[in-house]
Amino acid sequence: GNSVTQMEGPVTLSEEAFLTINCTYTATGYPSLFWYVQYPGEGLQLLLKATKADDKGSNKGFEATYRKETTSFHLEKGSVQVSDSAVYFCALFTGGFKTIFGAGTRLFVKA
Amino acid sequence: GAVVSQHPSWVICKSGTSVKIECRSLDFQATTMFWYRQFPKQSLMLMATSNEGSKATYEQGVEKDKFLINHASLTLSTLTVTSAHPEDSSFYICSARGGVVSGNGMDEQYFGPGTRLTVT
């Protein structure tokens, strides 16, 4: 079946450090891939997406590339800020009703 | 982008009472709405999927009589937690899909800000 696997958190970084959060997926067909961010006490916000192989999604300095050969969609940011502290969810959608979410990775950024 | 709102954003109720949470798609018609539950520091758990004008489809383990879902129109779905108990305290998030098509032809899913329910 379809599934998403994310690296376990929490991830703790100092401000301006480089961020990578790994995400791999299993899916039939050609899924769309997403990263959502959840700030404390809030709902999910779409951070970026990619809808086909080799697409790169980017937003607010974050980026992720849809790698079909490795079934991955790793999230990266070159220089994190304290305000990036949140939980990040990788997700896929294959055109059925449901979006499949990863378990979430909590990021703490220290000043 | 498309906007989904929830009301209330937080609610405190006494054990045994019922609570209704509203979810609205503000600028698009939501053919499908989803209700999720999120426990502290955990991922989202899909509770049910509803299509406008039809009965909701509940995930395994979710009590239909406990969590009543009504998708009354293309812009409104409600979740009623009946006879709430402290173990129902959680963060409830709705999501809507329909009418906004992404690059590969798949419509996107948009999330509400969530409702924090505390049952005392």
Short mmCIF file of C-alpha atoms in Angstrom, two decimals:
data_model
loop_
_atom_site.label_atom_id
_atom_site.label_comp_id
_atom_site.label_asym_id
_atom_site.label_seq_id
_atom_site.Cartn_x
_atom_site.Cartn_y
_atom_site.Cartn_z
CA GLY A 1 0.00 0.00 0.00
CA ASN A 2 0.93 3.66 -0.05
CA SER A 3 3.08 4.95 2.79
CA VAL A 4 5.39 7.75 3.83
CA THR A 5 8.41 7.39 6.08
CA GLN A 6 10.08 10.38 7.69
CA MET A 7 13.18 10.63 9.80
CA GLU A 8 12.43 10.60 13.48
CA GLY A 9 12.80 13.75 15.47
CA PRO A 10 13.27 15.87 17.24
CA VAL A 11 15.89 17.63 15.19
CA THR A 12 17.71 20.35 17.08
CA LEU A 13 19.80 22.88 15.19
CA SER A 14 21.46 26.18 15.83
CA GLU A 15 20.31 29.23 13.92
CA GLU A 16 21.79 29.46 10.39
CA ALA A 17 22.54 25.73 10.28
CA PHE A 18 21.67 23.59 7.27
CA LEU A 19 18.52 21.51 7.54
CA THR A 20 17.67 18.19 5.95
CA ILE A 21 14.59 16.17 6.85
CA ASN A 22 14.47 12.88 5.00
CA CYS A 23 11.28 11.53 3.48
CA THR A 24 10.79 8.42 1.42
CA TYR A 25 7.58 7.02 0.05
CA THR A 26 5.95 3.91 -1.35
CA ALA A 27 3.17 4.41 -3.83
CA THR A 28 1.47 2.95 -6.84
CA GLY A 29 1.14 5.22 -9.82
CA TYR A 30 2.49 8.73 -9.86
CA PRO A 31 1.78 10.54 -6.61
CA SER A 32 1.96 14.22 -5.84
CA LEU A 33 4.25 14.93 -2.91
CA PHE A 34 3.88 17.59 -0.26
CA TRP A 35 5.54 19.08 2.77
CA TYR A 36 3.27 20.61 5.38
CA VAL A 37 4.34 22.64 8.39
CA GLN A 38 2.52 22.90 11.70
CA TYR A 39 3.44 25.69 14.09
CA PRO A 40 2.60 25.24 17.78
CA GLY A 41 -1.13 25.28 18.41
CA GLU A 42 -2.04 25.66 14.75
CA GLY A 43 -3.29 23.54 11.88
CA LEU A 44 -1.27 22.39 8.91
CA GLN A 45 -0.04 24.76 6.24
CA LEU A 46 1.16 23.65 2.86
CA LEU A 47 4.85 24.49 2.64
CA LEU A 48 5.68 23.18 -0.81
CA LYS A 49 4.72 20.53 -3.30
CA ALA A 50 5.88 18.68 -6.39
CA THR A 51 3.58 16.92 -8.79
CA LYS A 52 5.92 14.94 -11.02
CA ALA A 53 9.37 13.39 -11.09
CA ASP A 54 12.32 15.82 -10.99
CA ASP A 55 10.09 18.73 -10.00
CA LYS A 56 11.50 20.94 -7.28
CA GLY A 57 9.11 22.55 -4.85
CA SER A 58 10.30 25.63 -3.02
CA ASN A 59 8.94 28.18 -0.58
CA LYS A 60 10.34 30.44 2.16
CA GLY A 61 13.86 29.14 1.55
CA PHE A 62 12.80 25.50 1.84
CA GLU A 63 13.06 23.18 -1.10
CA ALA A 64 12.51 19.53 -1.96
CA THR A 65 13.04 17.58 -5.17
CA TYR A 66 10.80 14.73 -6.29
CA ARG A 67 13.20 11.83 -6.88
CA LYS A 68 11.38 8.93 -8.49
CA GLU A 69 14.48 6.74 -8.74
CA THR A 70 15.03 6.87 -4.99
CA THR A 71 11.35 7.44 -4.07
CA SER A 72 12.41 10.39 -1.95
CA PHE A 73 11.33 13.95 -1.27
CA HIS A 74 13.82 15.30 1.25
CA LEU A 75 13.23 18.76 2.70
CA GLU A 76 16.19 21.15 2.84
CA LYS A 77 16.90 24.66 3.92
CA GLY A 78 20.28 26.33 3.75
CA SER A 79 20.01 28.50 6.86
CA VAL A 80 17.32 27.88 9.45
CA GLN A 81 15.85 30.50 11.75
CA VAL A 82 14.30 30.25 15.18
CA SER A 83 10.94 30.94 13.54
CA ASP A 84 11.27 27.70 11.56
CA SER A 85 10.74 25.70 14.75
CA ALA A 86 7.69 23.58 14.00
CA VAL A 87 6.60 20.09 13.05
CA TYR A 88 7.07 19.12 9.42
CA PHE A 89 4.94 16.49 7.70
CA CYS A 90 5.75 14.79 4.43
CA ALA A 91 2.69 13.56 2.53
CA LEU A 92 1.61 11.97 -0.71
CA PHE A 93 -1.58 11.94 -2.72
CA THR A 94 -2.26 9.46 -5.49
CA GLY A 95 -5.59 10.72 -6.72
CA GLY A 96 -7.79 8.66 -4.46
CA PHE A 97 -9.59 10.26 -1.56
CA LYS A 98 -6.88 10.20 1.04
CA THR A 99 -3.64 12.01 1.62
CA ILE A 100 -1.08 9.80 3.33
CA PHE A 101 0.98 11.57 5.99
CA GLY A 102 4.30 10.74 7.52
CA ALA A 103 4.63 10.71 11.29
CA GLY A 104 6.00 14.25 11.41
CA THR A 105 9.42 15.55 12.37
CA ARG A 106 9.75 18.14 15.09
CA LEU A 107 12.38 20.81 14.49
CA PHE A 108 13.85 22.98 17.24
CA VAL A 109 16.07 25.87 16.22
CA LYS A 110 18.16 27.50 18.95
CA ALA A 111 19.26 31.12 18.82
CA GLY B 1 -4.73 29.78 -2.16
CA ALA B 2 -7.98 28.23 -1.03
CA VAL B 3 -9.02 28.88 2.57
CA VAL B 4 -10.64 26.54 5.06
CA SER B 5 -11.92 27.91 8.34
CA GLN B 6 -12.92 26.17 11.56
CA HIS B 7 -15.05 27.36 14.40
CA PRO B 8 -14.49 27.47 17.25
CA SER B 9 -10.72 27.53 17.46
CA TRP B 10 -10.90 26.19 20.99
CA VAL B 11 -13.64 24.96 23.27
CA ILE B 12 -13.86 23.73 26.84
CA CYS B 13 -16.87 21.66 27.79
CA LYS B 14 -18.06 19.53 30.67
CA SER B 15 -18.11 15.78 30.52
CA GLY B 16 -21.37 14.45 29.12
CA THR B 17 -22.17 17.44 26.94
CA SER B 18 -21.99 17.58 23.15
CA VAL B 19 -19.80 19.89 21.12
CA LYS B 20 -20.18 20.92 17.49
CA ILE B 21 -17.24 22.01 15.36
CA GLU B 22 -17.82 23.71 12.02
CA CYS B 23 -15.58 23.54 8.98
CA ARG B 24 -16.10 25.86 6.03
CA SER B 25 -14.43 26.22 2.66
CA LEU B 26 -14.46 29.96 2.10
CA ASP B 27 -13.66 30.39 -1.56
CA PHE B 28 -14.21 27.04 -3.20
CA GLN B 29 -16.71 24.22 -3.24
CA ALA B 30 -15.52 21.27 -1.22
CA THR B 31 -16.75 18.05 -2.75
CA THR B 32 -14.95 16.08 -0.08
CA MET B 33 -14.14 17.00 3.50
CA PHE B 34 -11.97 15.14 5.97
CA TRP B 35 -11.83 15.16 9.74
CA TYR B 36 -8.59 14.39 11.53
CA ARG B 37 -7.68 14.03 15.13
CA GLN B 38 -4.24 14.82 16.42
CA PHE B 39 -2.88 13.81 19.81
CA PRO B 40 -0.01 15.78 21.35
CA LYS B 41 3.24 15.30 19.45
CA GLN B 42 1.68 12.83 17.06
CA SER B 43 0.66 12.77 13.44
CA LEU B 44 -2.83 13.26 12.10
CA MET B 45 -5.26 10.39 12.40
CA LEU B 46 -7.98 10.38 9.76
CA MET B 47 -11.35 9.92 11.43
CA ALA B 48 -13.74 10.14 8.53
CA THR B 49 -14.27 11.29 4.97
CA SER B 50 -17.48 12.91 3.86
CA ASN B 51 -18.93 13.87 0.53
CA GLU B 52 -21.62 16.51 0.21
CA GLY B 53 -25.08 15.07 0.61
CA SER B 54 -24.01 11.57 1.56
CA LYS B 55 -23.09 9.73 4.71
CA ALA B 56 -19.57 9.96 6.02
CA THR B 57 -17.16 7.06 5.70
CA TYR B 58 -15.51 6.38 9.04
CA GLU B 59 -12.09 4.89 9.55
CA GLN B 60 -11.78 1.67 11.43
CA GLY B 61 -12.01 2.18 15.17
CA VAL B 62 -13.83 5.51 15.00
CA GLU B 63 -17.27 5.42 16.61
CA LYS B 64 -19.92 6.73 14.24
CA ASP B 65 -22.39 7.46 17.02
CA LYS B 66 -19.76 9.29 19.00
CA PHE B 67 -18.47 11.51 16.23
CA LEU B 68 -21.37 12.66 14.09
CA ILE B 69 -20.41 14.20 10.77
CA ASN B 70 -22.76 16.17 8.57
CA HIS B 71 -21.66 17.52 5.21
CA ALA B 72 -24.66 19.73 4.68
CA SER B 73 -23.45 21.72 1.70
CA LEU B 74 -20.47 22.15 -0.59
CA THR B 75 -18.98 24.67 1.80
CA LEU B 76 -19.88 23.33 5.25
CA SER B 77 -19.20 20.21 7.27
CA THR B 78 -19.79 19.76 10.97
CA LEU B 79 -18.34 17.35 13.50
CA THR B 80 -20.34 16.80 16.66
CA VAL B 81 -18.67 15.06 19.56
CA THR B 82 -21.56 13.57 21.48
CA SER B 83 -21.49 12.94 25.22
CA ALA B 84 -17.90 14.10 25.36
CA HIS B 85 -15.49 12.64 27.90
CA PRO B 86 -11.99 13.71 28.93
CA GLU B 87 -10.44 11.12 26.61
CA ASP B 88 -12.04 12.99 23.68
CA SER B 89 -9.86 15.99 24.45
CA SER B 90 -7.74 16.52 21.38
CA PHE B 91 -6.92 18.77 18.45
CA TYR B 92 -9.42 18.28 15.64
CA ILE B 93 -8.48 19.38 12.14
CA CYS B 94 -10.72 19.47 9.10
CA SER B 95 -9.61 19.49 5.53
CA ALA B 96 -11.35 20.05 2.24
CA ARG B 97 -10.76 19.05 -1.32
CA GLY B 98 -12.42 20.08 -4.53
CA GLY B 99 -12.27 22.53 -7.35
CA VAL B 100 -8.61 23.55 -7.17
CA VAL B 101 -6.54 21.58 -9.64
CA SER B 102 -2.78 21.22 -9.42
CA GLY B 103 -0.31 20.67 -12.22
CA ASN B 104 -0.93 16.96 -12.70
CA GLY B 105 -4.69 17.30 -12.63
CA MET B 106 -5.11 16.23 -9.02
CA ASP B 107 -7.10 18.56 -6.86
CA GLU B 108 -5.39 19.72 -3.71
CA GLN B 109 -6.30 19.33 -0.07
CA TYR B 110 -6.57 22.37 2.17
CA PHE B 111 -6.51 22.34 5.94
CA GLY B 112 -8.34 24.31 8.55
CA PRO B 113 -6.49 25.85 11.51
CA GLY B 114 -7.78 23.23 13.94
CA THR B 115 -10.02 23.19 16.99
CA ARG B 116 -8.67 22.35 20.40
CA LEU B 117 -11.26 20.53 22.49
CA THR B 118 -10.80 20.16 26.22
CA VAL B 119 -13.34 18.10 28.15
CA THR B 120 -13.31 18.60 31.90
#
